[in-house]
Short mmCIF file of C-alpha atoms in Angstrom, two decimals:
data_model
loop_
_atom_site.label_atom_id
_atom_site.label_comp_id
_atom_site.label_asym_id
_atom_site.label_seq_id
_atom_site.Cartn_x
_atom_site.Cartn_y
_atom_site.Cartn_z
CA MET F 132 8.38 -2.12 -18.57
CA LYS F 133 8.33 -0.64 -21.68
CA TYR F 134 8.99 -2.36 -24.39
CA LEU F 135 11.85 0.39 -25.39
CA LEU F 136 13.56 2.56 -23.18
CA LYS F 137 12.31 5.89 -23.27
CA SER F 138 12.65 8.90 -21.03
CA SER F 139 9.35 11.04 -21.12
CA VAL F 140 8.72 14.12 -19.11
CA ALA F 141 5.21 13.22 -18.32
CA GLY F 142 3.56 11.51 -15.92
CA ALA F 143 0.59 10.23 -13.62
CA ALA F 144 -1.77 11.10 -11.90
CA LEU F 145 -3.17 12.76 -8.16
CA ILE F 146 -5.70 11.01 -6.00
CA ALA F 147 -3.82 13.07 -2.81
CA SER F 148 -5.15 15.08 -0.06
CA LEU F 149 -4.77 18.80 0.92
CA LEU F 150 -4.79 16.84 4.94
CA ALA F 151 -2.37 14.74 6.24
CA VAL F 152 -3.10 11.46 5.29
CA PRO F 153 -2.66 8.64 7.77
CA ALA F 154 -0.30 6.14 7.27
CA LEU F 155 -1.83 2.75 6.59
CA ALA F 156 -2.09 -1.03 7.96
CA GLN F 157 1.41 -2.47 7.85
CA ASP F 158 -0.16 -5.82 5.87
CA ALA F 159 -2.33 -4.06 3.51
CA GLY F 160 -2.92 -6.38 0.22
CA MET F 161 -1.78 -8.93 2.37
CA ASP F 162 -2.88 -12.91 1.52
CA PRO F 163 -4.16 -13.53 5.25
CA ASN F 164 -3.58 -17.55 3.67
CA ALA F 165 -0.10 -16.66 2.69
CA LYS F 166 2.54 -19.40 4.43
CA ASN F 167 6.48 -17.64 4.95
CA GLY F 168 9.37 -19.40 4.04
CA GLY F 169 10.64 -21.02 0.61
CA GLY F 170 12.18 -19.97 -2.50
CA ILE F 171 10.99 -19.94 -6.15
CA VAL F 172 12.69 -19.97 -9.83
CA VAL F 173 12.23 -17.07 -12.28
CA THR F 174 13.99 -17.11 -15.36
CA TYR F 175 14.71 -14.63 -18.16
CA LYS F 176 16.28 -14.91 -21.84
CA ASP F 177 18.63 -12.09 -21.68
CA ASP F 178 20.86 -11.34 -18.43
CA VAL F 179 20.12 -7.98 -16.20
CA ALA F 180 21.75 -4.66 -17.21
CA THR F 181 21.07 -2.82 -13.53
CA LEU F 182 19.55 -2.67 -10.77
CA ASP F 183 20.90 1.24 -9.94
CA PRO F 184 16.13 2.55 -9.45
CA ALA F 185 18.00 5.57 -10.88
CA ILE F 186 18.63 3.93 -14.17
CA GLY F 187 17.27 1.10 -14.41
CA TYR F 188 14.17 0.98 -16.71
CA ASP F 189 13.08 -2.06 -18.63
CA TRP F 190 10.88 -4.46 -18.35
CA GLN F 191 12.77 -7.50 -17.21
CA ASN F 192 14.43 -4.81 -14.25
CA TRP F 193 11.42 -2.91 -13.16
CA SER F 194 9.99 -4.74 -10.57
CA MET F 195 13.37 -6.50 -9.29
CA ILE F 196 13.83 -2.50 -8.91
CA LYS F 197 10.63 -2.44 -6.68
CA SER F 198 11.68 -5.40 -4.29
CA LEU F 199 15.11 -3.93 -3.44
CA PHE F 200 13.63 -0.22 -2.81
CA ASP F 201 10.95 2.02 -1.84
CA GLY F 202 9.69 5.34 -2.34
CA LEU F 203 8.08 7.75 -0.27
CA MET F 204 5.11 6.34 -2.30
CA ASP F 205 3.54 2.89 -3.48
CA TYR F 206 0.49 1.43 -4.82
CA GLU F 207 -1.65 -1.02 -3.28
CA PRO F 208 -0.72 -4.31 -4.56
CA GLY F 209 -1.79 -5.17 -8.01
CA THR F 210 -3.87 -1.91 -8.57
CA THR F 211 -3.17 1.76 -9.76
CA THR F 212 -4.16 3.07 -6.27
CA LEU F 213 -1.56 5.14 -4.41
CA ARG F 214 -0.36 4.73 -0.88
CA PRO F 215 2.40 5.96 1.20
CA GLY F 216 5.66 4.21 0.88
CA LEU F 217 8.62 5.57 2.90
CA ALA F 218 6.00 8.22 3.40
CA GLU F 219 4.00 7.87 6.59
CA SER F 220 2.20 10.35 5.69
CA TYR F 221 1.95 13.89 3.95
CA ASP F 222 0.33 16.93 3.51
CA ILE F 223 -0.17 19.54 0.24
CA SER F 224 -0.51 23.42 0.43
CA ASP F 225 -3.73 24.99 -0.66
CA ASP F 226 -1.96 26.35 -4.09
CA GLY F 227 -1.05 22.95 -4.70
CA LYS F 228 2.83 23.59 -5.20
CA THR F 229 4.64 22.07 -1.83
CA PHE F 230 4.61 18.71 -0.35
CA THR F 231 5.48 17.61 2.80
CA PHE F 232 6.25 14.44 3.60
CA HIS F 233 6.56 12.89 6.91
CA LEU F 234 8.96 9.48 6.87
CA ARG F 235 8.23 6.21 8.92
CA LYS F 236 10.62 6.06 11.48
CA GLY F 237 13.20 3.03 12.13
CA VAL F 238 13.24 2.36 8.35
CA LYS F 239 16.62 0.46 8.03
CA PHE F 240 18.32 0.13 4.30
CA HIS F 241 20.62 -3.14 3.91
CA ASN F 242 23.28 -1.84 5.49
CA GLY F 243 21.89 -1.78 8.86
CA ARG F 244 21.39 2.10 8.86
CA GLU F 245 18.34 3.86 9.81
CA MET F 246 17.18 5.57 6.94
CA THR F 247 16.51 9.65 7.35
CA ALA F 248 15.25 12.87 4.97
CA ASP F 249 19.12 13.61 4.18
CA ASP F 250 18.72 10.37 2.38
CA VAL F 251 16.07 10.76 0.48
CA LYS F 252 17.03 14.83 -0.78
CA TYR F 253 20.62 13.22 -1.63
CA SER F 254 18.62 10.48 -3.72
CA LEU F 255 16.57 13.05 -6.12
CA ASP F 256 19.61 15.04 -6.30
CA ARG F 257 21.31 12.48 -7.48
CA VAL F 258 19.13 11.46 -10.02
CA THR F 259 18.51 15.01 -11.02
CA ASN F 260 22.07 14.85 -11.89
CA PRO F 261 23.43 14.72 -15.84
CA GLU F 262 26.58 13.12 -14.16
CA THR F 263 24.20 10.19 -13.45
CA GLN F 264 22.99 10.15 -16.81
CA SER F 265 19.00 8.52 -15.32
CA PRO F 266 16.37 8.45 -18.29
CA GLY F 267 13.80 9.16 -15.11
CA ALA F 268 15.19 12.96 -15.35
CA GLY F 269 12.36 14.47 -16.77
CA PHE F 270 9.89 13.10 -14.39
CA PHE F 271 11.23 15.29 -11.59
CA GLY F 272 11.28 18.46 -14.10
CA SER F 273 8.45 20.71 -12.02
CA ILE F 274 10.74 20.39 -8.77
CA LYS F 275 12.08 23.96 -7.94
CA GLY F 276 15.59 23.86 -9.21
CA TYR F 277 15.31 21.32 -11.41
CA ASP F 278 16.44 23.65 -14.86
CA ALA F 279 19.54 24.40 -12.60
CA MET F 280 20.33 20.75 -11.96
CA ALA F 281 19.40 19.85 -15.78
CA ASP F 282 22.20 22.47 -17.14
CA GLY F 283 24.51 21.65 -14.49
CA SER F 284 24.61 25.33 -12.78
CA ALA F 285 23.71 23.59 -9.73
CA LYS F 286 24.39 20.48 -7.24
CA SER F 287 21.70 20.80 -5.44
CA LEU F 288 17.42 20.60 -5.61
CA GLU F 289 16.69 24.42 -4.42
CA GLY F 290 12.75 22.33 -3.68
CA VAL F 291 14.00 19.94 -1.63
CA THR F 292 14.93 20.81 2.25
CA VAL F 293 14.87 18.79 4.87
CA VAL F 294 13.29 19.87 7.71
CA ASP F 295 13.61 17.05 10.42
CA PRO F 296 15.60 14.17 10.38
CA SER F 297 12.27 12.89 9.49
CA THR F 298 10.86 15.57 7.52
CA VAL F 299 11.80 16.54 3.87
CA LYS F 300 9.58 19.25 2.07
CA ILE F 301 9.71 19.41 -1.81
CA GLU F 302 8.46 22.67 -3.34
CA LEU F 303 6.89 22.67 -7.02
CA SER F 304 7.58 25.37 -9.73
CA ARG F 305 3.86 25.07 -10.62
CA PRO F 306 0.88 23.02 -9.40
CA ASP F 307 1.13 18.47 -10.47
CA ALA F 308 -1.35 16.41 -10.22
CA THR F 309 1.05 14.08 -11.56
CA PHE F 310 3.71 14.80 -8.77
CA LEU F 311 2.99 11.71 -6.24
CA HIS F 312 2.92 9.33 -8.82
CA VAL F 313 6.18 10.43 -9.72
CA MET F 314 7.91 10.33 -6.34
CA ALA F 315 6.56 6.15 -6.53
CA LEU F 316 8.61 5.67 -9.49
CA ASN F 317 11.63 3.52 -9.31
CA PHE F 318 13.95 6.52 -10.62
CA ALA F 319 12.38 8.16 -6.83
CA SER F 320 13.64 5.33 -4.65
CA VAL F 321 15.40 6.70 -1.33
CA VAL F 322 19.27 5.29 -1.81
CA PRO F 323 21.95 5.92 0.65
CA GLN F 324 25.10 7.82 -0.19
CA GLU F 325 27.98 6.13 1.40
CA ALA F 326 26.68 2.52 -0.48
CA VAL F 327 26.72 4.44 -3.78
CA ASP F 328 30.20 6.41 -3.41
CA GLU F 329 31.55 2.99 -2.43
CA ALA F 330 30.30 1.42 -5.13
CA GLY F 331 30.60 4.07 -7.62
CA ALA F 332 29.70 2.89 -10.65
CA ASP F 333 28.99 -0.68 -9.73
CA PHE F 334 26.35 0.35 -7.63
CA GLY F 335 24.13 -1.54 -10.42
CA LYS F 336 26.05 -4.25 -9.31
CA LYS F 337 25.85 -4.20 -5.28
CA PRO F 338 22.02 -2.09 -4.74
CA VAL F 339 21.65 -1.51 -1.62
CA GLY F 340 18.39 -0.52 -0.76
CA THR F 341 15.47 -0.28 2.35
CA GLY F 342 13.00 -3.10 -0.49
CA ALA F 343 11.65 -6.17 0.81
CA PHE F 344 14.99 -8.08 -1.04
CA LYS F 345 18.30 -7.99 -0.62
CA LEU F 346 20.42 -9.23 -3.10
CA ALA F 347 22.49 -12.63 -2.17
CA ASP F 348 24.18 -13.00 -4.86
CA TRP F 349 25.10 -11.85 -8.24
CA THR F 350 26.64 -14.40 -11.39
CA LEU F 351 27.22 -12.57 -14.60
CA GLY F 352 25.39 -14.47 -17.23
CA GLN F 353 23.82 -16.63 -14.78
CA LYS F 354 21.69 -16.17 -12.13
CA LEU F 355 20.51 -13.67 -9.62
CA VAL F 356 19.61 -14.49 -5.86
CA PHE F 357 17.70 -12.35 -3.78
CA GLU F 358 16.37 -13.22 -0.41
CA ARG F 359 14.55 -11.98 2.07
CA ASN F 360 15.57 -8.09 4.53
CA PRO F 361 14.26 -9.64 8.12
CA ASP F 362 13.82 -5.80 9.36
CA TYR F 363 11.94 -4.70 5.65
CA TRP F 364 9.72 -1.96 7.60
CA ARG F 365 5.83 -3.87 6.42
CA GLU F 366 5.95 -6.52 8.98
CA GLY F 367 4.99 -10.18 7.92
CA LEU F 368 6.33 -9.37 4.34
CA PRO F 369 8.28 -10.75 1.70
CA HIS F 370 6.93 -14.70 2.32
CA LEU F 371 9.33 -16.31 0.22
CA ASP F 372 13.03 -16.42 1.62
CA THR F 373 14.65 -15.87 -1.91
CA ILE F 374 14.05 -15.45 -5.05
CA THR F 375 16.73 -17.16 -8.37
CA PHE F 376 16.72 -15.39 -11.06
CA GLU F 377 17.90 -17.76 -13.90
CA VAL F 378 19.22 -15.53 -16.86
CA GLY F 379 19.92 -16.51 -20.40
CA GLN F 380 17.24 -18.59 -20.65
CA GLU F 381 14.96 -19.01 -23.76
CA PRO F 382 11.11 -18.57 -23.19
CA ILE F 383 10.54 -22.22 -25.56
CA VAL F 384 12.80 -23.77 -22.58
CA ALA F 385 11.99 -22.01 -19.49
CA LEU F 386 8.10 -22.84 -20.83
CA LEU F 387 9.20 -26.39 -21.14
CA ARG F 388 10.93 -26.43 -17.66
CA LEU F 389 8.26 -25.46 -16.09
CA GLN F 390 6.17 -27.70 -16.94
CA ASN F 391 8.91 -30.13 -15.93
CA GLY F 392 8.39 -28.02 -11.98
CA GLU F 393 11.65 -26.99 -12.21
CA VAL F 394 10.60 -23.39 -12.71
CA ASP F 395 8.03 -20.98 -10.99
CA VAL F 396 7.60 -17.91 -13.33
CA PRO F 397 8.95 -17.46 -16.59
CA GLY F 398 9.93 -13.80 -16.74
CA ASP F 399 9.38 -13.28 -20.64
CA GLY F 400 5.82 -14.93 -20.25
CA ILE F 401 4.60 -17.11 -22.79
CA PRO F 402 6.27 -17.66 -26.35
CA PRO F 403 3.49 -16.67 -29.29
CA ALA F 404 4.35 -19.80 -31.04
CA LYS F 405 3.23 -22.07 -27.92
CA PHE F 406 0.52 -19.46 -26.52
CA GLN F 407 -2.35 -21.48 -28.01
CA GLU F 408 -0.60 -25.03 -26.88
CA VAL F 409 -0.93 -23.85 -23.60
CA MET F 410 -4.79 -22.30 -23.91
CA SER F 411 -5.93 -25.41 -25.19
CA ASP F 412 -4.33 -27.63 -22.24
CA PRO F 413 -6.54 -27.67 -19.04
CA GLU F 414 -3.99 -27.72 -16.89
CA GLN F 415 -1.85 -25.36 -18.30
CA LYS F 416 -4.77 -22.96 -18.72
CA ALA F 417 -5.61 -22.92 -14.95
CA ARG F 418 -2.06 -21.08 -14.47
CA VAL F 419 -2.47 -18.72 -17.10
CA VAL F 420 -3.25 -15.64 -15.64
CA GLU F 421 -4.62 -12.30 -17.83
CA GLY F 422 -4.90 -8.91 -16.65
CA GLY F 423 -5.26 -5.36 -18.38
CA GLN F 424 -2.21 -3.24 -19.47
CA LEU F 425 -1.72 0.65 -19.54
CA HIS F 426 -1.05 0.28 -23.33
CA THR F 427 -2.46 1.05 -27.26
CA GLY F 428 -0.97 -0.12 -29.61
CA TYR F 429 -2.10 2.45 -32.64
CA ILE F 430 -1.41 3.77 -36.14
CA THR F 431 -0.21 7.14 -36.63
CA MET F 432 -0.58 9.77 -39.53
CA ASN F 433 1.33 12.25 -40.05
CA VAL F 434 -0.75 15.40 -39.88
CA GLU F 435 2.24 17.96 -41.72
CA MET F 436 2.66 15.41 -44.74
CA GLU F 437 0.13 15.05 -48.15
CA PRO F 438 -3.06 14.02 -47.84
CA PHE F 439 -3.15 13.61 -44.21
CA ASP F 440 -2.95 17.27 -43.84
CA LYS F 441 -6.76 16.60 -44.34
CA LYS F 442 -8.76 15.57 -41.73
CA GLU F 443 -11.28 13.87 -43.75
CA VAL F 444 -8.31 11.32 -44.93
CA ARG F 445 -7.68 10.91 -41.80
CA GLN F 446 -10.71 9.62 -40.56
CA ALA F 447 -11.54 7.93 -43.53
CA VAL F 448 -8.26 5.69 -42.53
CA ASN F 449 -9.88 4.85 -39.46
CA MET F 450 -13.59 3.60 -41.10
CA ALA F 451 -10.90 1.32 -42.74
CA ILE F 452 -9.24 -0.79 -40.32
CA ASN F 453 -10.82 -3.89 -39.36
CA LYS F 454 -9.23 -3.69 -35.57
CA ASP F 455 -11.41 -7.05 -34.87
CA ARG F 456 -9.50 -8.91 -37.66
CA ILE F 457 -5.66 -7.34 -36.07
CA VAL F 458 -6.68 -9.20 -32.97
CA GLN F 459 -6.92 -12.67 -33.97
CA ILE F 460 -3.80 -11.95 -35.74
CA ILE F 461 -2.60 -12.04 -32.16
CA ASN F 462 -4.57 -14.59 -30.66
CA ASN F 463 -6.70 -12.43 -29.57
CA ARG F 464 -3.99 -11.19 -27.38
CA ALA F 465 -5.68 -7.79 -26.89
CA VAL F 466 -8.89 -5.92 -26.98
CA PRO F 467 -9.75 -3.20 -30.12
CA ALA F 468 -9.53 0.36 -28.81
CA ASN F 469 -11.55 2.99 -30.57
CA GLN F 470 -9.28 5.97 -28.14
CA PRO F 471 -6.11 6.72 -26.46
CA LEU F 472 -6.67 5.83 -23.29
CA PRO F 473 -6.67 2.09 -22.48
CA PRO F 474 -9.74 0.96 -20.59
CA SER F 475 -8.08 1.18 -17.58
CA MET F 476 -6.97 4.67 -17.49
CA PRO F 477 -8.31 7.43 -15.35
CA GLY F 478 -10.30 9.61 -18.22
CA TYR F 479 -10.78 6.54 -20.35
CA SER F 480 -14.78 7.66 -21.91
CA LYS F 481 -16.47 4.48 -21.58
CA ASP F 482 -18.99 5.69 -23.95
CA TYR F 483 -17.69 7.17 -26.79
CA GLU F 484 -17.71 4.85 -30.05
CA GLY F 485 -14.83 6.29 -31.80
CA TYR F 486 -15.06 5.46 -36.16
CA ALA F 487 -16.61 2.77 -36.84
CA PHE F 488 -15.45 0.16 -39.61
CA ASP F 489 -17.32 1.32 -42.10
CA GLN F 490 -15.72 1.31 -45.57
CA ALA F 491 -18.28 1.89 -47.71
CA LYS F 492 -18.22 5.56 -45.53
CA ALA F 493 -13.99 5.69 -45.44
CA LYS F 494 -14.35 5.68 -49.72
CA GLU F 495 -16.88 8.34 -49.23
CA MET F 496 -14.83 10.57 -47.49
CA LEU F 497 -12.21 10.04 -49.60
CA ALA F 498 -14.26 11.16 -52.26
CA GLU F 499 -15.40 14.26 -50.37
CA ALA F 500 -11.28 15.24 -49.32
CA GLY F 501 -11.12 15.08 -53.25
CA LEU F 502 -9.32 11.37 -53.31
CA PRO F 503 -12.09 9.44 -55.39
CA ASP F 504 -9.73 7.27 -56.72
CA GLY F 505 -7.66 6.76 -53.49
CA PHE F 506 -3.69 7.56 -53.47
CA GLU F 507 -0.57 5.59 -52.13
CA THR F 508 1.44 6.06 -49.10
CA GLU F 509 4.18 4.51 -47.07
CA LEU F 510 3.44 2.49 -43.83
CA TYR F 511 6.22 2.13 -41.89
CA VAL F 512 6.72 -0.71 -39.51
CA MET F 513 8.81 -2.56 -37.10
CA ASN F 514 10.32 -6.12 -38.85
CA THR F 515 9.71 -8.60 -36.09
CA ASP F 516 6.45 -10.69 -35.88
CA PRO F 517 3.68 -10.45 -35.05
CA ASN F 518 4.36 -6.51 -36.81
CA PRO F 519 4.87 -7.45 -40.17
CA ARG F 520 1.35 -9.74 -40.35
CA ILE F 521 -0.57 -6.73 -38.58
CA ALA F 522 0.95 -4.49 -40.89
CA GLN F 523 -0.23 -6.52 -44.04
CA ALA F 524 -3.86 -6.82 -42.81
CA ILE F 525 -3.90 -2.47 -42.24
CA GLN F 526 -2.48 -2.63 -45.92
CA GLN F 527 -5.40 -5.03 -47.31
CA ASP F 528 -8.05 -3.12 -45.43
CA LEU F 529 -6.43 0.45 -46.70
CA ALA F 530 -6.41 -1.43 -50.24
CA SER F 531 -9.99 -1.92 -49.93
CA ILE F 532 -10.96 2.06 -49.99
CA GLY F 533 -8.16 2.45 -52.84
CA ILE F 534 -5.48 2.96 -50.48
CA LYS F 535 -2.21 1.48 -51.79
CA ALA F 536 0.01 1.81 -48.76
CA SER F 537 3.24 0.07 -49.34
CA ILE F 538 5.08 -0.89 -46.51
CA GLN F 539 8.09 -0.46 -45.27
CA SER F 540 9.27 -2.95 -42.87
CA LEU F 541 12.79 -1.74 -40.47
CA ALA F 542 14.74 -2.78 -37.63
CA GLN F 543 13.39 -0.94 -34.74
CA ALA F 544 15.59 2.07 -34.37
CA ASN F 545 14.55 2.80 -37.75
CA VAL F 546 11.04 3.02 -37.23
CA ILE F 547 11.90 5.59 -34.70
CA ALA F 548 14.57 7.43 -36.42
CA ALA F 549 12.03 7.70 -39.22
CA GLY F 550 8.65 8.77 -37.03
CA GLY F 551 11.43 11.71 -35.91
CA GLU F 552 12.03 13.25 -38.92
CA LYS F 553 8.99 15.35 -39.91
CA ASP F 554 8.44 14.41 -43.70
CA GLN F 555 9.53 10.68 -43.63
CA ALA F 556 7.42 8.43 -42.36
CA PRO F 557 3.36 9.24 -43.41
CA MET F 558 2.06 6.55 -42.16
CA ILE F 559 3.44 3.81 -38.84
CA TRP F 560 2.34 1.40 -37.37
CA SER F 561 3.39 1.51 -33.97
CA GLY F 562 3.96 -2.48 -32.73
CA GLY F 563 6.54 -3.25 -30.48
CA MET F 564 7.18 0.28 -30.11
CA ALA F 565 3.88 1.02 -28.55
CA TRP F 566 3.56 3.65 -25.68
CA ILE F 567 2.62 1.59 -22.11
CA ALA F 568 2.33 4.45 -19.61
CA ASP F 569 4.99 5.11 -16.84
CA PHE F 570 2.11 5.38 -14.49
CA PRO F 571 -1.75 5.60 -14.63
CA ASP F 572 -2.60 8.67 -15.90
CA PRO F 573 -4.16 10.44 -18.48
CA SER F 574 -1.59 13.39 -18.76
CA ASN F 575 0.90 10.05 -19.64
CA PHE F 576 -0.33 9.50 -23.05
CA TYR F 577 -1.07 12.44 -24.19
CA GLY F 578 2.20 14.84 -23.71
CA PRO F 579 4.87 12.85 -25.31
CA ILE F 580 2.38 11.43 -28.46
CA LEU F 581 0.10 13.87 -28.77
CA GLY F 582 1.04 16.99 -27.30
CA CYS F 583 2.92 19.99 -29.23
CA ALA F 584 5.97 18.87 -26.89
CA GLY F 585 6.85 15.53 -28.44
CA ALA F 586 5.91 17.25 -32.48
CA VAL F 587 9.69 17.59 -32.67
CA GLN F 588 12.67 16.16 -34.18
CA GLY F 589 13.68 12.57 -32.21
CA GLY F 590 10.44 13.22 -30.28
CA TRP F 591 7.67 10.66 -29.59
CA ASN F 592 4.61 12.25 -31.31
CA TRP F 593 4.84 10.86 -34.84
CA SER F 594 1.32 12.15 -36.13
CA TRP F 595 3.00 15.41 -35.62
CA TYR F 596 -0.40 16.60 -34.71
CA CYS F 597 0.08 19.95 -32.58
CA ASN F 598 -3.22 21.67 -31.21
CA GLU F 599 -2.14 24.54 -28.85
CA GLU F 600 -5.83 24.42 -27.57
CA LEU F 601 -5.68 21.77 -26.46
CA ASP F 602 -1.79 22.17 -24.73
CA ALA F 603 -3.75 24.52 -22.93
CA GLU F 604 -7.05 22.63 -21.88
CA ALA F 605 -3.73 19.39 -20.95
CA ASP F 606 -2.11 22.12 -18.44
CA ALA F 607 -5.28 23.30 -16.91
CA ALA F 608 -5.84 19.67 -16.18
CA ASP F 609 -2.40 19.22 -14.36
CA ALA F 610 -2.89 21.92 -12.38
CA MET F 611 -5.94 20.29 -10.94
CA VAL F 612 -4.47 18.93 -7.73
CA ALA F 613 -7.20 19.34 -4.71
CA PRO F 614 -9.10 15.57 -4.33
CA ASP F 615 -12.37 17.18 -5.01
CA GLN F 616 -11.20 17.96 -8.73
CA GLN F 617 -10.22 14.60 -9.55
CA GLN F 618 -13.35 13.28 -11.07
CA ALA F 619 -14.16 16.38 -13.24
CA ARG F 620 -9.70 16.30 -13.68
CA ALA F 621 -10.52 12.28 -15.32
CA GLU F 622 -13.56 13.93 -17.19
CA ARG F 623 -11.14 16.42 -18.30
CA TRP F 624 -8.83 14.51 -20.11
CA GLY F 625 -11.21 12.47 -21.40
CA LYS F 626 -12.90 15.11 -23.35
CA ILE F 627 -9.34 16.23 -24.12
CA PHE F 628 -8.49 12.76 -25.84
CA THR F 629 -12.51 12.34 -27.98
CA THR F 630 -11.49 15.99 -29.12
CA ALA F 631 -8.34 14.42 -30.33
CA MET F 632 -9.93 12.11 -32.11
CA ASP F 633 -12.01 14.27 -33.92
CA ASP F 634 -9.27 15.62 -35.62
CA ALA F 635 -7.99 11.73 -35.91
CA PRO F 636 -4.31 12.06 -36.16
CA TRP F 637 -4.36 8.63 -34.58
CA VAL F 638 -5.94 4.78 -35.52
CA PRO F 639 -6.16 3.01 -32.08
CA ILE F 640 -6.04 -0.35 -32.42
CA PHE F 641 -6.13 -2.08 -29.51
CA ASN F 642 -4.83 -2.51 -26.09
CA GLU F 643 -2.95 -5.21 -25.26
CA GLN F 644 -3.68 -7.30 -22.77
CA ARG F 645 -0.60 -9.70 -20.14
CA PHE F 646 -0.81 -13.16 -20.08
CA THR F 647 1.67 -15.23 -17.67
CA VAL F 648 1.67 -18.71 -16.01
CA HIS F 649 2.70 -19.78 -13.31
CA SER F 650 3.79 -22.79 -11.68
CA ALA F 651 0.99 -25.14 -9.27
CA ARG F 652 3.05 -24.48 -6.16
CA MET F 653 2.69 -20.31 -6.51
CA GLY F 654 0.17 -19.02 -3.77
CA GLY F 655 -1.29 -15.22 -4.34
CA ASP F 656 -3.61 -13.16 -5.59
CA ASP F 657 -3.85 -13.16 -9.68
CA ALA F 658 -3.21 -9.93 -9.71
CA LEU F 659 0.02 -10.28 -8.43
CA TYR F 660 1.75 -12.07 -11.22
CA VAL F 661 0.40 -9.06 -13.77
CA ASP F 662 0.93 -6.17 -11.59
CA PRO F 663 0.49 -2.75 -13.05
CA VAL F 664 3.12 -0.67 -11.41
CA HIS F 665 5.48 -3.82 -10.32
CA VAL F 666 5.36 -5.19 -13.83
CA PRO F 667 6.16 -7.86 -14.34
CA VAL F 668 5.43 -9.58 -11.05
CA ASN F 669 5.03 -8.51 -7.43
CA TYR F 670 7.70 -10.92 -5.64
CA ASP F 671 7.10 -9.00 -2.29
CA TYR F 672 3.65 -10.77 -1.67
CA ILE F 673 3.52 -13.32 -3.32
CA TRP F 674 4.35 -17.07 -1.99
CA VAL F 675 4.38 -20.44 -2.63
CA LYS F 676 2.00 -23.30 -1.15
#
């Protein structure tokens, strides 16, 4: 679900209730025109690494895992709106630290056994056990007893208690307004212990969950076949009988096969080299789906390195960059950004104007900072297209105000390593490594990439910006758990980000849009093909005509 696998501890948004939340209709989000039956073909360039929900953490397997497994919480299809999943309802204590989940009865694993609260506890113990080596373990850091699990001194989470077969209680060590979103992550999926024990290290190749589909066949390097789960607990779902994922398919070849009617969804999307061709063909364009992402591409300026330790210099750089021109470089597949949060994220400040493109004013600010003749610096960039071309555009804009930036075009891992060193990378263009939220909450856009916790050796806060007052505000915002506080919480987060932009450690450049295309036979709302949490496709709800 990301450009890069990363294990932040950050979070999500909570729109919860202090009262028990009633079960949603089983058919919520279903298309009344949907037809059941049939199969589709989806292609990917690369083989799938794993289908273990505790381990899988990439763009390709994210939606596959979501269709094989369920968690206590879920999202309305095609949206970022939380809803109960395997939990029929839940209660939250007045202090926001105890969550009691009431499980749906009669839910079966693919092996036919009924799911119980013991399975929930086992799954949370498993994902936080260091032996599992889950990249998502840190997301559960607010659960009481997590630290003891993390350091190996405990084998079970103290804060997770089985009340009875259909009730599980989870106690937190601190109020956490992001917790329900954490419980909707793939990492929180419920798995049966006997299946894990039987498969051992191969559980990722022999997955057993409660999801809408189950794995029928996996021929390594060739294809995976999912088949409909006849016992799925959401009545009427899924619509498809089978999904065949063909791997080893180059994106351009996949697009040609789509045009020939052999493929229904090219999982890697529209190849950049073919984007204009597809969009200029009315027949193909009619099947293109565009959707927003919880994504921001940005330039970092290392506030610990001269002259970026001066706020005026950072503000000048913000004014120097022509974002519209950069968006054109990527065929207008993005919208210009003026703040760290993307527009679809709670807390986004619609009225915030940011820094206008004004190179004359930028020169004045450099002069005020004591640098009337500019200075020399380095701009690090990932060496895959279109990022070097974007870096060249940034370089030209900087040169217009007297800043001479030499481009350091390196492999992704080398750029990331440079960003994690306090005194190595003065500027970084984040493209190819830019942040995509793990779930829809503003806190996930702060802690790892703008907060003090991320400004550490090997961290993701490549600007090395640390504002302890803002960190305190962030902690206070995440302690706002009550439902009547959520609007105020979003506004508080919005102010945190606009305050950070006053200090200008970043130049937000654009919010990238997702474009995909599907065959003419596919049905279902367009939002399902660019689902913000079932990235990239919500297979449970799509259908064939």
